[in-house]
Amino acid sequence: MYAPEYPIRTDRLLLRPLEPGDAEAMLAYKSLPDVVRYVPYGTLDLAGIEERIATRWSTTRFEKQDDAVCLAVEERSTGRLVGDVVLFWRSESDRSGEVGYILDPRFGGRGYAAEAVSALLEVGFDGLGLHRITARIDERNSASVRVAERLGFRHEARLVESSWFKEEWTTVLVYALLEQEWRRDGAPRVRDRRPS
Ligand SMILES: CC(C)(COP(=O)(O)OP(=O)(O)OC[C@H]1O[C@@H](n2cnc3c(N)ncnc32)[C@H](O)[C@@H]1OP(=O)(O)O)[C@@H](O)C(=O)NCCC(=O)NCCS
């Protein structure tokens, strides 16, 4: 079992559990077809977001394999919710996990996604003790590929038309990062450990 200490701070961001009051801010991007095109759900309405915040997005700690912790990403300077990230605990025996990330496009192009996922890698490797963390990306999702590569993930596989996803065959790129690679290559240490 591992329970991260919240909030998690980076230079510009704060990661914390989602709250019912986040639903409106999440609606601004989760209702946009272009934003959710490559994530595992379709456009969401307010009721759908509220329901998820109350259920599957309410997990705040890792108790067993298959648990997924979804966190709000807040801009520290304004307190605005700019996106959310998720860490899935895929396998206890293999000590593996997977990351997911999504930003409100109004806050894109600032390095926020990479900064937030970097903090999530610290949760996975340092906190949960994972050995390997992956990102599975639709090969058309070049912005997501750039995030993974910027964080040092290795391109491991191109699974041609391996997934029937949103009514079409999808080619999935598998990116992975091992704990020793993360430590050796000097993981971007963006977490601000100063007291708030
Ligand atoms: C994937 C996604 C989160 C990437 O967002 P993003 O804004 O491109 O990523 P970042 O926040 O890390 O920002 C990176 C960009 O900011 C730029 N940038 C500007 N200021 C920066 C700074 N201070 N520090 C770092 N990067 C900075 C980088 O150069 C980079 O631009 P580039 O990609 O053109 O090279 C976003 O496109 C998204 O939400 N997509 C929809 C959901 C989705 O598909 N998620 C992934 C599913 S696998």
XYZ file of C-alpha atoms and ligand atoms in Angstrom:
244
model
C 0.000 0.000 0.000
C 1.189 3.506 -0.752
C -0.598 6.754 0.026
C 1.060 9.817 -1.535
C 1.183 12.963 0.544
C -0.954 15.723 -0.954
C -0.652 18.221 -2.372
C 2.320 17.283 -4.528
C 4.144 20.451 -5.574
C 6.238 21.135 -8.633
C 7.728 24.475 -9.605
C 4.531 25.753 -11.191
C 1.898 23.153 -10.358
C 0.129 21.377 -7.589
C -1.260 17.837 -7.879
C -4.086 16.926 -5.548
C -7.134 14.643 -5.339
C -10.122 15.729 -7.385
C -13.007 17.448 -5.622
C -16.692 17.813 -6.598
C -16.044 21.506 -7.264
C -13.589 20.607 -10.053
C -16.354 19.369 -12.347
C -17.062 22.723 -14.034
C -13.391 23.337 -14.808
C -12.997 19.795 -16.149
C -16.066 20.240 -18.334
C -14.221 22.990 -20.203
C -11.871 20.425 -21.749
C -13.516 17.018 -21.305
C -16.470 18.202 -23.368
C -14.247 18.943 -26.384
C -14.084 16.176 -29.033
C -10.529 17.092 -30.084
C -9.255 16.883 -26.511
C -10.760 13.485 -25.674
C -10.101 11.974 -29.099
C -7.293 9.697 -27.892
C -8.374 9.099 -24.287
C -10.479 6.095 -23.204
C -13.780 7.963 -22.964
C -15.883 10.152 -25.202
C -16.920 13.737 -24.539
C -18.337 14.065 -21.045
C -21.108 16.279 -19.733
C -21.239 17.819 -16.263
C -23.247 14.962 -14.747
C -20.833 12.404 -16.208
C -17.844 14.220 -14.761
C -19.484 14.590 -11.359
C -20.312 10.894 -11.325
C -16.714 9.945 -12.139
C -15.267 12.325 -9.539
C -17.508 10.622 -6.975
C -16.530 7.104 -8.036
C -13.562 5.919 -10.134
C -11.680 9.234 -9.948
C -11.943 9.402 -6.147
C -9.128 6.926 -5.408
C -6.287 8.723 -3.620
C -3.953 5.855 -2.713
C -2.681 2.584 -4.059
C -3.901 -0.433 -2.118
C -3.822 -3.139 -4.739
C -2.969 -3.843 -8.331
C -5.363 -2.178 -10.803
C -5.894 0.822 -8.545
C -5.661 4.094 -10.464
C -5.068 7.453 -8.830
C -6.376 10.407 -10.817
C -5.167 13.834 -9.690
C -6.148 17.382 -10.475
C -3.381 19.566 -11.876
C -3.636 23.079 -10.546
C -1.652 26.137 -11.600
C -0.037 27.388 -8.408
C 0.035 31.040 -9.420
C -3.726 31.199 -10.075
C -5.250 28.157 -8.364
C -6.900 27.235 -11.672
C -7.387 23.616 -12.657
C -5.439 23.132 -15.887
C -5.798 19.380 -16.425
C -5.572 16.013 -14.768
C -3.194 13.087 -14.688
C -3.547 9.440 -13.740
C -1.218 6.704 -12.569
C -2.454 3.130 -13.020
C -0.888 0.373 -10.921
C -0.870 -2.321 -13.599
C 0.905 -5.213 -11.896
C 2.129 -5.868 -8.378
C 4.373 -8.798 -9.338
C 5.926 -6.947 -12.299
C 5.954 -3.652 -10.391
C 4.572 -1.855 -13.422
C 2.405 1.168 -13.946
C 1.052 3.393 -16.687
C 0.526 7.122 -16.927
C -2.212 9.157 -18.582
C -2.524 12.927 -18.959
C -4.884 15.535 -20.334
C -4.745 19.319 -20.348
C -7.230 22.088 -20.899
C -5.950 23.337 -24.292
C -5.956 26.906 -22.975
C -3.034 25.801 -20.788
C -1.158 23.799 -23.424
C 2.251 24.656 -24.803
C 3.732 25.648 -21.443
C 5.294 22.371 -20.382
C 2.611 21.731 -17.767
C 1.856 18.172 -18.902
C 5.502 17.110 -18.756
C 5.931 18.835 -15.394
C 2.861 17.117 -13.915
C 3.761 13.674 -15.286
C 7.278 14.095 -13.964
C 5.809 14.397 -10.470
C 3.693 11.329 -11.174
C 6.827 9.368 -12.105
C 8.248 10.245 -8.728
C 5.085 8.893 -7.098
C 5.412 5.699 -9.137
C 9.130 5.032 -8.778
C 9.983 6.552 -5.412
C 6.643 6.114 -3.688
C 5.025 2.984 -5.035
C 8.343 1.322 -5.851
C 7.561 0.602 -9.486
C 10.144 -0.916 -11.814
C 8.603 0.128 -15.153
C 6.125 2.792 -16.193
C 4.556 2.894 -19.635
C 2.584 5.288 -21.785
C 0.388 3.861 -24.560
C -0.204 6.436 -27.255
C -2.206 6.535 -30.484
C 0.457 7.114 -33.110
C -1.423 10.135 -34.465
C -1.168 11.852 -31.078
C 2.084 13.696 -31.707
C 1.676 16.094 -28.765
C 1.478 13.133 -26.392
C 4.477 11.463 -28.035
C 6.500 14.633 -27.440
C 5.527 14.629 -23.753
C 6.658 11.008 -23.343
C 9.931 11.566 -25.208
C 10.682 14.755 -23.304
C 10.374 12.754 -20.076
C 12.850 10.148 -21.283
C 10.439 7.357 -22.185
C 11.842 4.906 -24.745
C 9.801 3.994 -27.811
C 9.470 0.226 -27.391
C 6.797 -0.913 -29.778
C 4.454 0.053 -32.590
C 1.431 -2.205 -32.404
C -0.130 -1.891 -35.819
C -3.920 -1.673 -35.752
C -3.854 -3.507 -32.431
C -6.805 -1.772 -30.876
C -10.405 -1.322 -31.996
C -10.847 2.076 -30.426
C -13.662 4.536 -31.003
C -14.940 2.704 -34.050
C -11.630 2.354 -35.877
C -8.454 0.279 -35.856
C -5.781 2.147 -33.998
C -2.017 1.807 -34.102
C -0.645 2.079 -30.583
C 2.870 3.204 -29.671
C 4.231 1.763 -26.452
C 6.626 3.970 -24.549
C 8.366 2.804 -21.387
C 10.700 4.050 -18.718
C 12.549 1.838 -16.236
C 13.331 2.956 -12.731
C 17.074 2.730 -13.329
C 16.804 4.765 -16.541
C 14.815 7.397 -14.703
C 17.424 7.604 -11.945
C 20.456 7.326 -14.253
C 19.300 9.889 -16.780
C 18.563 12.441 -14.124
C 14.815 12.543 -13.988
C 13.605 16.111 -14.274
C 13.345 17.021 -10.613
C 10.538 19.480 -10.787
C 9.061 18.840 -7.410
C 9.344 21.777 -5.105
C 9.979 20.444 -1.621
C 9.817 23.800 0.076
C 6.963 24.235 2.535
C 4.092 26.204 1.054
C -0.992 15.459 -24.649
C -1.099 16.872 -24.079
C -1.311 16.822 -22.574
C 0.224 17.615 -24.392
O 0.081 18.959 -24.038
P 1.278 19.978 -24.348
O 0.839 21.318 -23.957
O 1.766 19.760 -25.741
O 2.421 19.423 -23.381
P 3.226 20.215 -22.281
O 2.291 20.857 -21.325
O 4.234 19.299 -21.721
O 3.885 21.384 -23.117
C 4.892 21.064 -24.050
C 5.064 22.212 -24.997
O 5.217 23.421 -24.274
C 6.405 24.087 -24.706
N 6.855 24.911 -23.576
C 6.620 26.241 -23.493
N 7.085 26.703 -22.334
C 7.651 25.659 -21.679
C 8.306 25.520 -20.437
N 8.482 26.563 -19.615
N 8.731 24.291 -20.063
C 8.564 23.230 -20.873
N 7.952 23.311 -22.080
C 7.493 24.522 -22.480
C 7.303 22.954 -25.147
O 8.302 23.390 -26.032
C 6.326 22.031 -25.819
O 6.025 22.451 -27.119
P 6.150 21.391 -28.340
O 5.345 20.183 -27.973
O 5.574 22.147 -29.487
O 7.583 21.070 -28.457
C -2.271 17.674 -24.731
O -2.065 17.742 -26.110
C -3.618 17.047 -24.458
O -4.232 17.256 -23.413
N -4.104 16.248 -25.408
C -5.422 15.629 -25.274
C -5.413 14.479 -24.276
C -4.466 13.391 -24.715
O -4.434 13.023 -25.878
N -3.705 12.869 -23.763
C -2.725 11.834 -24.005
C -3.354 10.512 -24.173
S -2.074 9.273 -24.497
